[in-house]
PDB file of C-alpha atoms in Angstrom:
ATOM      1  CA  MET H   1       0.011   0.295  -0.135  1.00  0.00           C
ATOM      2  CA  ARG H   2       1.321   3.518  -0.763  1.00  0.00           C
ATOM      3  CA  ARG H   3      -0.149   6.099   0.956  1.00  0.00           C
ATOM      4  CA  VAL H   4       0.480   9.812   1.028  1.00  0.00           C
ATOM      5  CA  ILE H   5      -0.020  12.509   3.646  1.00  0.00           C
ATOM      6  CA  PHE H   6      -0.694  15.852   2.362  1.00  0.00           C
ATOM      7  CA  ASN H   7      -2.054  18.959   2.845  1.00  0.00           C
ATOM      8  CA  GLN H   8      -1.244  22.747   1.261  1.00  0.00           C
ATOM      9  CA  LYS H   9      -1.092  24.335   4.604  1.00  0.00           C
ATOM     10  CA  GLY H  10       2.108  24.001   6.409  1.00  0.00           C
ATOM     11  CA  GLY H  11       2.437  23.121  10.383  1.00  0.00           C
ATOM     12  CA  VAL H  12      -0.635  20.259  10.484  1.00  0.00           C
ATOM     13  CA  GLY H  13       1.937  17.622  11.378  1.00  0.00           C
ATOM     14  CA  LYS H  14       3.139  15.646   8.098  1.00  0.00           C
ATOM     15  CA  SER H  15       5.965  14.807   9.008  1.00  0.00           C
ATOM     16  CA  THR H  16       5.125  13.857  12.388  1.00  0.00           C
ATOM     17  CA  ILE H  17       1.941  11.485  10.933  1.00  0.00           C
ATOM     18  CA  THR H  18       4.331   9.946   8.297  1.00  0.00           C
ATOM     19  CA  CYS H  19       6.708   8.753  10.599  1.00  0.00           C
ATOM     20  CA  ASN H  20       4.497   7.840  13.539  1.00  0.00           C
ATOM     21  CA  LEU H  21       1.905   5.731  11.160  1.00  0.00           C
ATOM     22  CA  ALA H  22       5.405   3.889   9.389  1.00  0.00           C
ATOM     23  CA  ALA H  23       6.847   3.358  12.558  1.00  0.00           C
ATOM     24  CA  ILE H  24       4.205   1.666  13.952  1.00  0.00           C
ATOM     25  CA  SER H  25       3.353  -0.003  10.400  1.00  0.00           C
ATOM     26  CA  ALA H  26       7.212  -1.808  11.224  1.00  0.00           C
ATOM     27  CA  VAL H  27       6.731  -2.738  14.535  1.00  0.00           C
ATOM     28  CA  GLU H  28       4.341  -4.478  13.509  1.00  0.00           C
ATOM     29  CA  GLY H  29       6.641  -6.651  11.213  1.00  0.00           C
ATOM     30  CA  LYS H  30       5.548  -4.404   7.900  1.00  0.00           C
ATOM     31  CA  ARG H  31       8.746  -4.033   6.209  1.00  0.00           C
ATOM     32  CA  THR H  32       7.910   0.294   5.406  1.00  0.00           C
ATOM     33  CA  LEU H  33       9.515   2.905   3.577  1.00  0.00           C
ATOM     34  CA  VAL H  34       9.055   7.094   3.988  1.00  0.00           C
ATOM     35  CA  ILE H  35      10.131   8.738   1.146  1.00  0.00           C
ATOM     36  CA  ASP H  36      10.352  12.095   2.196  1.00  0.00           C
ATOM     37  CA  LEU H  37       9.737  14.811  -0.671  1.00  0.00           C
ATOM     38  CA  ASP H  38       9.598  18.117   1.625  1.00  0.00           C
ATOM     39  CA  VAL H  39      13.071  19.592   0.781  1.00  0.00           C
ATOM     40  CA  GLN H  40      12.957  20.830   4.758  1.00  0.00           C
ATOM     41  CA  GLY H  41      13.823  17.237   5.336  1.00  0.00           C
ATOM     42  CA  ASN H  42      11.680  16.981   9.059  1.00  0.00           C
ATOM     43  CA  SER H  43      10.997  13.135   8.095  1.00  0.00           C
ATOM     44  CA  THR H  44      14.445  13.275   7.204  1.00  0.00           C
ATOM     45  CA  GLN H  45      15.814  14.297  10.426  1.00  0.00           C
ATOM     46  CA  TYR H  46      13.114  12.385  12.315  1.00  0.00           C
ATOM     47  CA  LEU H  47      14.271   8.962  11.243  1.00  0.00           C
ATOM     48  CA  LEU H  48      17.765   9.490  11.071  1.00  0.00           C
ATOM     49  CA  GLY H  49      18.638  12.039  13.582  1.00  0.00           C
ATOM     50  CA  GLU H  50      20.333  14.753  10.910  1.00  0.00           C
ATOM     51  CA  LYS H  51      20.271  15.449   7.214  1.00  0.00           C
ATOM     52  CA  VAL H  52      21.925  13.762   4.391  1.00  0.00           C
ATOM     53  CA  SER H  53      24.484  15.720   2.528  1.00  0.00           C
ATOM     54  CA  ASP H  54      25.248  12.928   0.030  1.00  0.00           C
ATOM     55  CA  SER H  55      22.406  14.161  -2.777  1.00  0.00           C
ATOM     56  CA  ASP H  56      23.781  10.605  -4.519  1.00  0.00           C
ATOM     57  CA  LYS H  57      21.201   9.108  -1.703  1.00  0.00           C
ATOM     58  CA  THR H  58      18.297  10.436  -1.317  1.00  0.00           C
ATOM     59  CA  ILE H  59      15.229  11.248  -3.734  1.00  0.00           C
ATOM     60  CA  ALA H  60      17.344  14.493  -5.091  1.00  0.00           C
ATOM     61  CA  HIS H  61      19.618  11.532  -7.059  1.00  0.00           C
ATOM     62  CA  PHE H  62      16.832   9.711  -8.106  1.00  0.00           C
ATOM     63  CA  PHE H  63      14.711  12.863  -9.828  1.00  0.00           C
ATOM     64  CA  LYS H  64      18.689  14.095 -11.290  1.00  0.00           C
ATOM     65  CA  ASP H  65      18.321  10.458 -12.763  1.00  0.00           C
ATOM     66  CA  THR H  66      15.385  11.069 -14.368  1.00  0.00           C
ATOM     67  CA  LEU H  67      16.829  13.905 -16.521  1.00  0.00           C
ATOM     68  CA  SER H  68      19.687  11.935 -17.602  1.00  0.00           C
ATOM     69  CA  LEU H  69      18.230   9.840 -21.164  1.00  0.00           C
ATOM     70  CA  SER H  70      20.062   6.202 -20.861  1.00  0.00           C
ATOM     71  CA  LEU H  71      20.179   4.632 -24.294  1.00  0.00           C
ATOM     72  CA  PHE H  72      21.693   1.326 -23.488  1.00  0.00           C
ATOM     73  CA  GLY H  73      19.540   0.659 -20.631  1.00  0.00           C
ATOM     74  CA  GLY H  74      22.116   0.576 -17.256  1.00  0.00           C
ATOM     75  CA  GLY H  75      20.016  -1.091 -14.799  1.00  0.00           C
ATOM     76  CA  SER H  76      17.041  -0.190 -16.202  1.00  0.00           C
ATOM     77  CA  SER H  77      15.319  -3.500 -14.645  1.00  0.00           C
ATOM     78  CA  GLY H  78      15.395  -1.693 -10.957  1.00  0.00           C
ATOM     79  CA  SER H  79      13.397   1.086  -9.884  1.00  0.00           C
ATOM     80  CA  GLY H  80      16.366   3.601  -9.495  1.00  0.00           C
ATOM     81  CA  LEU H  81      15.350   4.220  -6.031  1.00  0.00           C
ATOM     82  CA  GLU H  82      17.264   1.081  -4.039  1.00  0.00           C
ATOM     83  CA  SER H  83      20.127   3.148  -4.188  1.00  0.00           C
ATOM     84  CA  ALA H  84      18.865   5.841  -2.254  1.00  0.00           C
ATOM     85  CA  ILE H  85      16.797   3.442   0.571  1.00  0.00           C
ATOM     86  CA  HIS H  86      18.921   4.534   4.216  1.00  0.00           C
ATOM     87  CA  GLU H  87      17.819   1.535   6.996  1.00  0.00           C
ATOM     88  CA  THR H  88      16.997   3.618   9.236  1.00  0.00           C
ATOM     89  CA  PRO H  89      18.155   2.527  13.383  1.00  0.00           C
ATOM     90  CA  PHE H  90      14.265   1.315  14.353  1.00  0.00           C
ATOM     91  CA  PRO H  91      13.732  -2.653  12.378  1.00  0.00           C
ATOM     92  CA  ASN H  92      11.814  -3.134   9.182  1.00  0.00           C
ATOM     93  CA  LEU H  93      12.054   0.501   8.846  1.00  0.00           C
ATOM     94  CA  PHE H  94      13.376   2.393   5.993  1.00  0.00           C
ATOM     95  CA  VAL H  95      13.685   5.991   4.443  1.00  0.00           C
ATOM     96  CA  ILE H  96      14.323   7.397   1.024  1.00  0.00           C
ATOM     97  CA  PRO H  97      16.026  11.443   2.441  1.00  0.00           C
ATOM     98  CA  SER H  98      14.925  14.683   1.614  1.00  0.00           C
ATOM     99  CA  HIS H  99      18.022  17.153   0.048  1.00  0.00           C
ATOM    100  CA  PRO H 100      17.790  20.851  -1.135  1.00  0.00           C
ATOM    101  CA  GLU H 101      18.859  19.646  -4.232  1.00  0.00           C
ATOM    102  CA  LEU H 102      15.447  19.478  -4.461  1.00  0.00           C
ATOM    103  CA  GLU H 103      14.365  23.159  -4.983  1.00  0.00           C
ATOM    104  CA  PRO H 104      16.995  23.897  -8.417  1.00  0.00           C
ATOM    105  CA  LEU H 105      15.739  20.276  -9.322  1.00  0.00           C
ATOM    106  CA  GLN H 106      12.116  21.262  -9.822  1.00  0.00           C
ATOM    107  CA  SER H 107      11.854  23.400 -12.850  1.00  0.00           C
ATOM    108  CA  ARG H 108      13.439  21.563 -14.898  1.00  0.00           C
ATOM    109  CA  LEU H 109      12.018  18.085 -14.075  1.00  0.00           C
ATOM    110  CA  GLU H 110       8.767  20.031 -14.822  1.00  0.00           C
ATOM    111  CA  SER H 111       9.784  21.165 -17.863  1.00  0.00           C
ATOM    112  CA  ARG H 112      10.610  17.771 -18.662  1.00  0.00           C
ATOM    113  CA  MET H 113       7.441  16.084 -17.662  1.00  0.00           C
ATOM    114  CA  LYS H 114       8.511  13.641 -15.232  1.00  0.00           C
ATOM    115  CA  ILE H 115       5.550  14.025 -13.080  1.00  0.00           C
ATOM    116  CA  PHE H 116       5.150  10.186 -13.853  1.00  0.00           C
ATOM    117  CA  LYS H 117       8.758   8.852 -13.045  1.00  0.00           C
ATOM    118  CA  LEU H 118       7.797   8.464  -9.140  1.00  0.00           C
ATOM    119  CA  LYS H 119       4.355   6.389  -9.924  1.00  0.00           C
ATOM    120  CA  GLU H 120       7.044   4.380 -12.178  1.00  0.00           C
ATOM    121  CA  ALA H 121       9.547   3.981  -9.513  1.00  0.00           C
ATOM    122  CA  LEU H 122       7.737   2.751  -7.219  1.00  0.00           C
ATOM    123  CA  GLU H 123       5.686   0.106  -9.320  1.00  0.00           C
ATOM    124  CA  LYS H 124       8.917  -1.919  -9.712  1.00  0.00           C
ATOM    125  CA  LEU H 125      10.303  -1.135  -6.358  1.00  0.00           C
ATOM    126  CA  GLU H 126       9.836  -4.440  -4.012  1.00  0.00           C
ATOM    127  CA  GLY H 127      10.463  -6.064  -0.618  1.00  0.00           C
ATOM    128  CA  PHE H 128       8.545  -3.129   1.177  1.00  0.00           C
ATOM    129  CA  ASP H 129       5.052  -4.096   2.390  1.00  0.00           C
ATOM    130  CA  GLU H 130       3.843  -0.285   3.204  1.00  0.00           C
ATOM    131  CA  ILE H 131       5.400   3.293   1.643  1.00  0.00           C
ATOM    132  CA  TYR H 132       4.595   5.940   3.482  1.00  0.00           C
ATOM    133  CA  MET H 133       5.359   9.719   1.762  1.00  0.00           C
ATOM    134  CA  ASP H 134       5.747  13.324   3.307  1.00  0.00           C
ATOM    135  CA  THR H 135       5.083  15.695   0.961  1.00  0.00           C
ATOM    136  CA  PRO H 136       6.123  19.139   0.882  1.00  0.00           C
ATOM    137  CA  PRO H 137       2.874  22.421   2.038  1.00  0.00           C
ATOM    138  CA  ILE H 138       2.664  22.995  -1.356  1.00  0.00           C
ATOM    139  CA  LEU H 139       1.044  21.631  -4.079  1.00  0.00           C
ATOM    140  CA  ASN H 140       4.247  21.829  -6.395  1.00  0.00           C
ATOM    141  CA  PHE H 141       5.826  18.904  -8.687  1.00  0.00           C
ATOM    142  CA  TYR H 142       6.321  16.084  -5.391  1.00  0.00           C
ATOM    143  CA  SER H 143       3.682  16.581  -3.701  1.00  0.00           C
ATOM    144  CA  GLN H 144       1.222  15.828  -7.147  1.00  0.00           C
ATOM    145  CA  SER H 145       4.078  13.567  -8.082  1.00  0.00           C
ATOM    146  CA  ALA H 146       3.560  11.826  -4.296  1.00  0.00           C
ATOM    147  CA  LEU H 147      -0.358  11.908  -5.199  1.00  0.00           C
ATOM    148  CA  ILE H 148      -0.295  10.152  -8.486  1.00  0.00           C
ATOM    149  CA  ALA H 149       1.719   7.220  -7.171  1.00  0.00           C
ATOM    150  CA  ALA H 150      -0.605   6.777  -4.444  1.00  0.00           C
ATOM    151  CA  GLY H 151      -3.347   4.752  -3.629  1.00  0.00           C
ATOM    152  CA  LYS H 152      -4.569   6.400  -0.300  1.00  0.00           C
ATOM    153  CA  CYS H 153      -4.132   9.919   0.711  1.00  0.00           C
ATOM    154  CA  LEU H 154      -4.243  10.643   4.241  1.00  0.00           C
ATOM    155  CA  ILE H 155      -5.191  14.441   5.190  1.00  0.00           C
ATOM    156  CA  PRO H 156      -3.834  16.053   8.386  1.00  0.00           C
ATOM    157  CA  PHE H 157      -6.133  19.037   9.699  1.00  0.00           C
ATOM    158  CA  ASP H 158      -6.075  21.361  12.716  1.00  0.00           C
ATOM    159  CA  CYS H 159      -8.713  22.972  13.479  1.00  0.00           C
ATOM    160  CA  ASP H 160      -9.103  26.320  13.153  1.00  0.00           C
ATOM    161  CA  THR H 161     -11.485  28.593  10.439  1.00  0.00           C
ATOM    162  CA  PHE H 162      -8.752  29.103   7.962  1.00  0.00           C
ATOM    163  CA  ALA H 163      -7.919  25.490   8.047  1.00  0.00           C
ATOM    164  CA  ARG H 164     -11.730  24.323   7.530  1.00  0.00           C
ATOM    165  CA  GLU H 165     -11.626  27.089   4.399  1.00  0.00           C
ATOM    166  CA  ALA H 166      -8.558  25.599   2.733  1.00  0.00           C
ATOM    167  CA  LEU H 167      -9.571  21.920   3.078  1.00  0.00           C
ATOM    168  CA  TYR H 168     -12.378  21.778   0.691  1.00  0.00           C
ATOM    169  CA  SER H 169     -10.157  23.452  -2.033  1.00  0.00           C
ATOM    170  CA  LEU H 170      -7.782  20.694  -0.949  1.00  0.00           C
ATOM    171  CA  MET H 171     -10.172  17.693  -1.635  1.00  0.00           C
ATOM    172  CA  GLN H 172     -10.627  19.584  -4.763  1.00  0.00           C
ATOM    173  CA  VAL H 173      -7.036  19.110  -6.114  1.00  0.00           C
ATOM    174  CA  VAL H 174      -7.137  15.502  -4.736  1.00  0.00           C
ATOM    175  CA  ALA H 175     -10.199  14.954  -6.933  1.00  0.00           C
ATOM    176  CA  GLU H 176      -8.763  16.904 -10.177  1.00  0.00           C
ATOM    177  CA  VAL H 177      -5.827  14.719  -9.709  1.00  0.00           C
ATOM    178  CA  LYS H 178      -7.331  11.108  -9.599  1.00  0.00           C
ATOM    179  CA  ALA H 179     -10.094  12.721 -12.648  1.00  0.00           C
ATOM    180  CA  ASP H 180      -7.197  13.812 -14.518  1.00  0.00           C
ATOM    181  CA  HIS H 181      -3.481  11.245 -13.698  1.00  0.00           C
ATOM    182  CA  ASN H 182      -4.457   8.958 -11.044  1.00  0.00           C
ATOM    183  CA  HIS H 183      -7.789   6.710 -11.333  1.00  0.00           C
ATOM    184  CA  ASN H 184      -7.288   4.345  -7.841  1.00  0.00           C
ATOM    185  CA  LEU H 185      -6.552   7.826  -5.777  1.00  0.00           C
ATOM    186  CA  GLU H 186      -8.970   7.895  -2.648  1.00  0.00           C
ATOM    187  CA  VAL H 187      -8.569  10.335   0.357  1.00  0.00           C
ATOM    188  CA  GLU H 188      -8.378   7.406   3.203  1.00  0.00           C
ATOM    189  CA  GLY H 189      -9.954  10.147   5.728  1.00  0.00           C
ATOM    190  CA  ILE H 190      -8.793  13.304   7.055  1.00  0.00           C
ATOM    191  CA  ILE H 191      -6.667  13.040  10.458  1.00  0.00           C
ATOM    192  CA  VAL H 192      -7.501  15.684  13.418  1.00  0.00           C
ATOM    193  CA  ASN H 193      -4.697  16.651  14.856  1.00  0.00           C
ATOM    194  CA  GLN H 194      -4.444  18.896  17.617  1.00  0.00           C
ATOM    195  CA  TYR H 195      -7.687  18.284  18.662  1.00  0.00           C
ATOM    196  CA  GLN H 196      -8.464  19.448  22.277  1.00  0.00           C
ATOM    197  CA  LYS H 197     -12.126  17.625  22.658  1.00  0.00           C
ATOM    198  CA  GLN H 198     -12.522  19.869  25.795  1.00  0.00           C
ATOM    199  CA  ALA H 199     -12.768  22.845  23.727  1.00  0.00           C
ATOM    200  CA  ASN H 200     -15.787  24.186  22.150  1.00  0.00           C
ATOM    201  CA  MET H 201     -14.488  25.655  18.337  1.00  0.00           C
ATOM    202  CA  PRO H 202     -12.896  22.456  17.772  1.00  0.00           C
ATOM    203  CA  ARG H 203     -15.540  20.455  18.672  1.00  0.00           C
ATOM    204  CA  GLN H 204     -18.051  22.093  17.001  1.00  0.00           C
ATOM    205  CA  ILE H 205     -16.156  22.782  13.788  1.00  0.00           C
ATOM    206  CA  VAL H 206     -15.241  18.329  13.812  1.00  0.00           C
ATOM    207  CA  GLU H 207     -18.754  17.915  14.068  1.00  0.00           C
ATOM    208  CA  GLU H 208     -19.617  19.894  11.307  1.00  0.00           C
ATOM    209  CA  LEU H 209     -16.922  18.319   9.043  1.00  0.00           C
ATOM    210  CA  ILE H 210     -19.225  15.168   9.776  1.00  0.00           C
ATOM    211  CA  ALA H 211     -21.785  16.574   9.284  1.00  0.00           C
ATOM    212  CA  GLU H 212     -21.174  17.688   5.730  1.00  0.00           C
ATOM    213  CA  GLY H 213     -19.916  13.931   4.957  1.00  0.00           C
ATOM    214  CA  LEU H 214     -16.373  14.909   4.699  1.00  0.00           C
ATOM    215  CA  PRO H 215     -14.593  11.851   5.680  1.00  0.00           C
ATOM    216  CA  VAL H 216     -13.483  12.643   9.012  1.00  0.00           C
ATOM    217  CA  LEU H 217     -11.296   9.724  10.940  1.00  0.00           C
ATOM    218  CA  ALA H 218     -12.783   7.990  14.534  1.00  0.00           C
ATOM    219  CA  ALA H 219      -9.092   8.880  15.785  1.00  0.00           C
ATOM    220  CA  MET H 220      -7.350  11.793  16.792  1.00  0.00           C
ATOM    221  CA  ILE H 221      -4.594  13.300  18.127  1.00  0.00           C
ATOM    222  CA  SER H 222      -3.900  15.306  20.810  1.00  0.00           C
ATOM    223  CA  PRO H 223      -1.350  18.152  21.663  1.00  0.00           C
ATOM    224  CA  SER H 224       1.592  16.405  23.409  1.00  0.00           C
ATOM    225  CA  VAL H 225       4.886  18.521  24.533  1.00  0.00           C
ATOM    226  CA  LYS H 226       6.326  14.574  23.808  1.00  0.00           C
ATOM    227  CA  VAL H 227       6.158  15.158  19.920  1.00  0.00           C
ATOM    228  CA  ARG H 228       8.668  17.843  19.966  1.00  0.00           C
ATOM    229  CA  GLU H 229      10.310  15.837  22.763  1.00  0.00           C
ATOM    230  CA  SER H 230      10.416  12.694  20.705  1.00  0.00           C
ATOM    231  CA  HIS H 231      11.736  14.872  17.258  1.00  0.00           C
ATOM    232  CA  THR H 232      14.494  16.111  19.395  1.00  0.00           C
ATOM    233  CA  GLU H 233      15.505  12.554  20.417  1.00  0.00           C
ATOM    234  CA  SER H 234      14.742  11.570  16.561  1.00  0.00           C
ATOM    235  CA  LYS H 235      12.495   8.094  17.919  1.00  0.00           C
ATOM    236  CA  PRO H 236       9.229   7.997  16.766  1.00  0.00           C
ATOM    237  CA  LEU H 237       6.315   8.056  19.733  1.00  0.00           C
ATOM    238  CA  VAL H 238       6.033   3.715  19.409  1.00  0.00           C
ATOM    239  CA  HIS H 239       9.907   4.062  20.686  1.00  0.00           C
ATOM    240  CA  PHE H 240       9.988   6.721  22.395  1.00  0.00           C
ATOM    241  CA  VAL H 241       7.011   6.742  25.149  1.00  0.00           C
ATOM    242  CA  PRO H 242       5.483   3.353  24.346  1.00  0.00           C
ATOM    243  CA  ASN H 243       3.104   3.223  26.804  1.00  0.00           C
ATOM    244  CA  HIS H 244       1.941   7.486  26.476  1.00  0.00           C
ATOM    245  CA  LYS H 245      -1.396   7.981  25.402  1.00  0.00           C
ATOM    246  CA  LEU H 246      -0.735   9.467  22.227  1.00  0.00           C
ATOM    247  CA  THR H 247       1.648   6.969  21.129  1.00  0.00           C
ATOM    248  CA  ASP H 248      -2.131   4.492  21.882  1.00  0.00           C
ATOM    249  CA  GLU H 249      -3.785   7.504  19.918  1.00  0.00           C
ATOM    250  CA  TYR H 250      -1.552   7.017  16.685  1.00  0.00           C
ATOM    251  CA  ARG H 251      -1.862   3.029  17.486  1.00  0.00           C
ATOM    252  CA  ALA H 252      -5.514   3.757  17.160  1.00  0.00           C
ATOM    253  CA  LEU H 253      -5.206   5.707  14.237  1.00  0.00           C
ATOM    254  CA  HIS H 254      -3.196   2.902  12.401  1.00  0.00           C
ATOM    255  CA  ALA H 255      -5.575   0.560  13.096  1.00  0.00           C
ATOM    256  CA  GLU H 256      -8.643   2.619  11.659  1.00  0.00           C
ATOM    257  CA  ILE H 257      -7.121   3.169   8.172  1.00  0.00           C
ATOM    258  CA  HIS H 258      -5.500  -0.783   7.832  1.00  0.00           C
ATOM    259  CA  GLY H 259      -9.024  -1.795   9.125  1.00  0.00           C
ATOM    260  CA  SER H 260      -8.250  -3.743  12.075  1.00  0.00           C
TER     261      SER H 260
END
């Protein structure tokens, strides 16, 4: 299963959600890959403890390779992603890191119409049960590539009025990508993050979204200082605080999207 975690709004917890869901998949014995498509590299740092300086071992190198046409094969039996895969300190969990070189590559990739290359590569990639893609907080070449390559889309949502207005346009974006480029793409659900159930406004917004028929997931994520602490330690919550309430919320979220 290939999932993309996407929102055009920053600060909604995309990287945190990506890495924690992936870490739970790995703990459950599934060989799991995270692909970090955000030039900020937050998922990379969360899982590896540092940025990756060598662009030849990142997603940037994969995209750079797509700009070089080889007439004589040269390893065409593989996906082109294998050399960029890094082991993390956590069993069954792997990452293809981001790199700052993604930024200057983008215009060249767009002009050469390489938007389907990630999907093609992932269809050839073997050996993984679950793939999670973290995206930049903008609809650009990389987030579109991930939407085209994914089967499911998870949308993080924080409960404020501006986020709600942005959510409608975001759902439209996903619908357009589905119609134009990826008929298999489905919005798996809206993840309510930083949810304060005692506060009136968040509860009201969530109730209204559900009443409108939007696919709000039942498992919601509370605010906690443990998230920042886990970032600092570069340990997903299931490894950092396995018995914490927040970790249990992520387990519930993971179980819900996997139908268990």
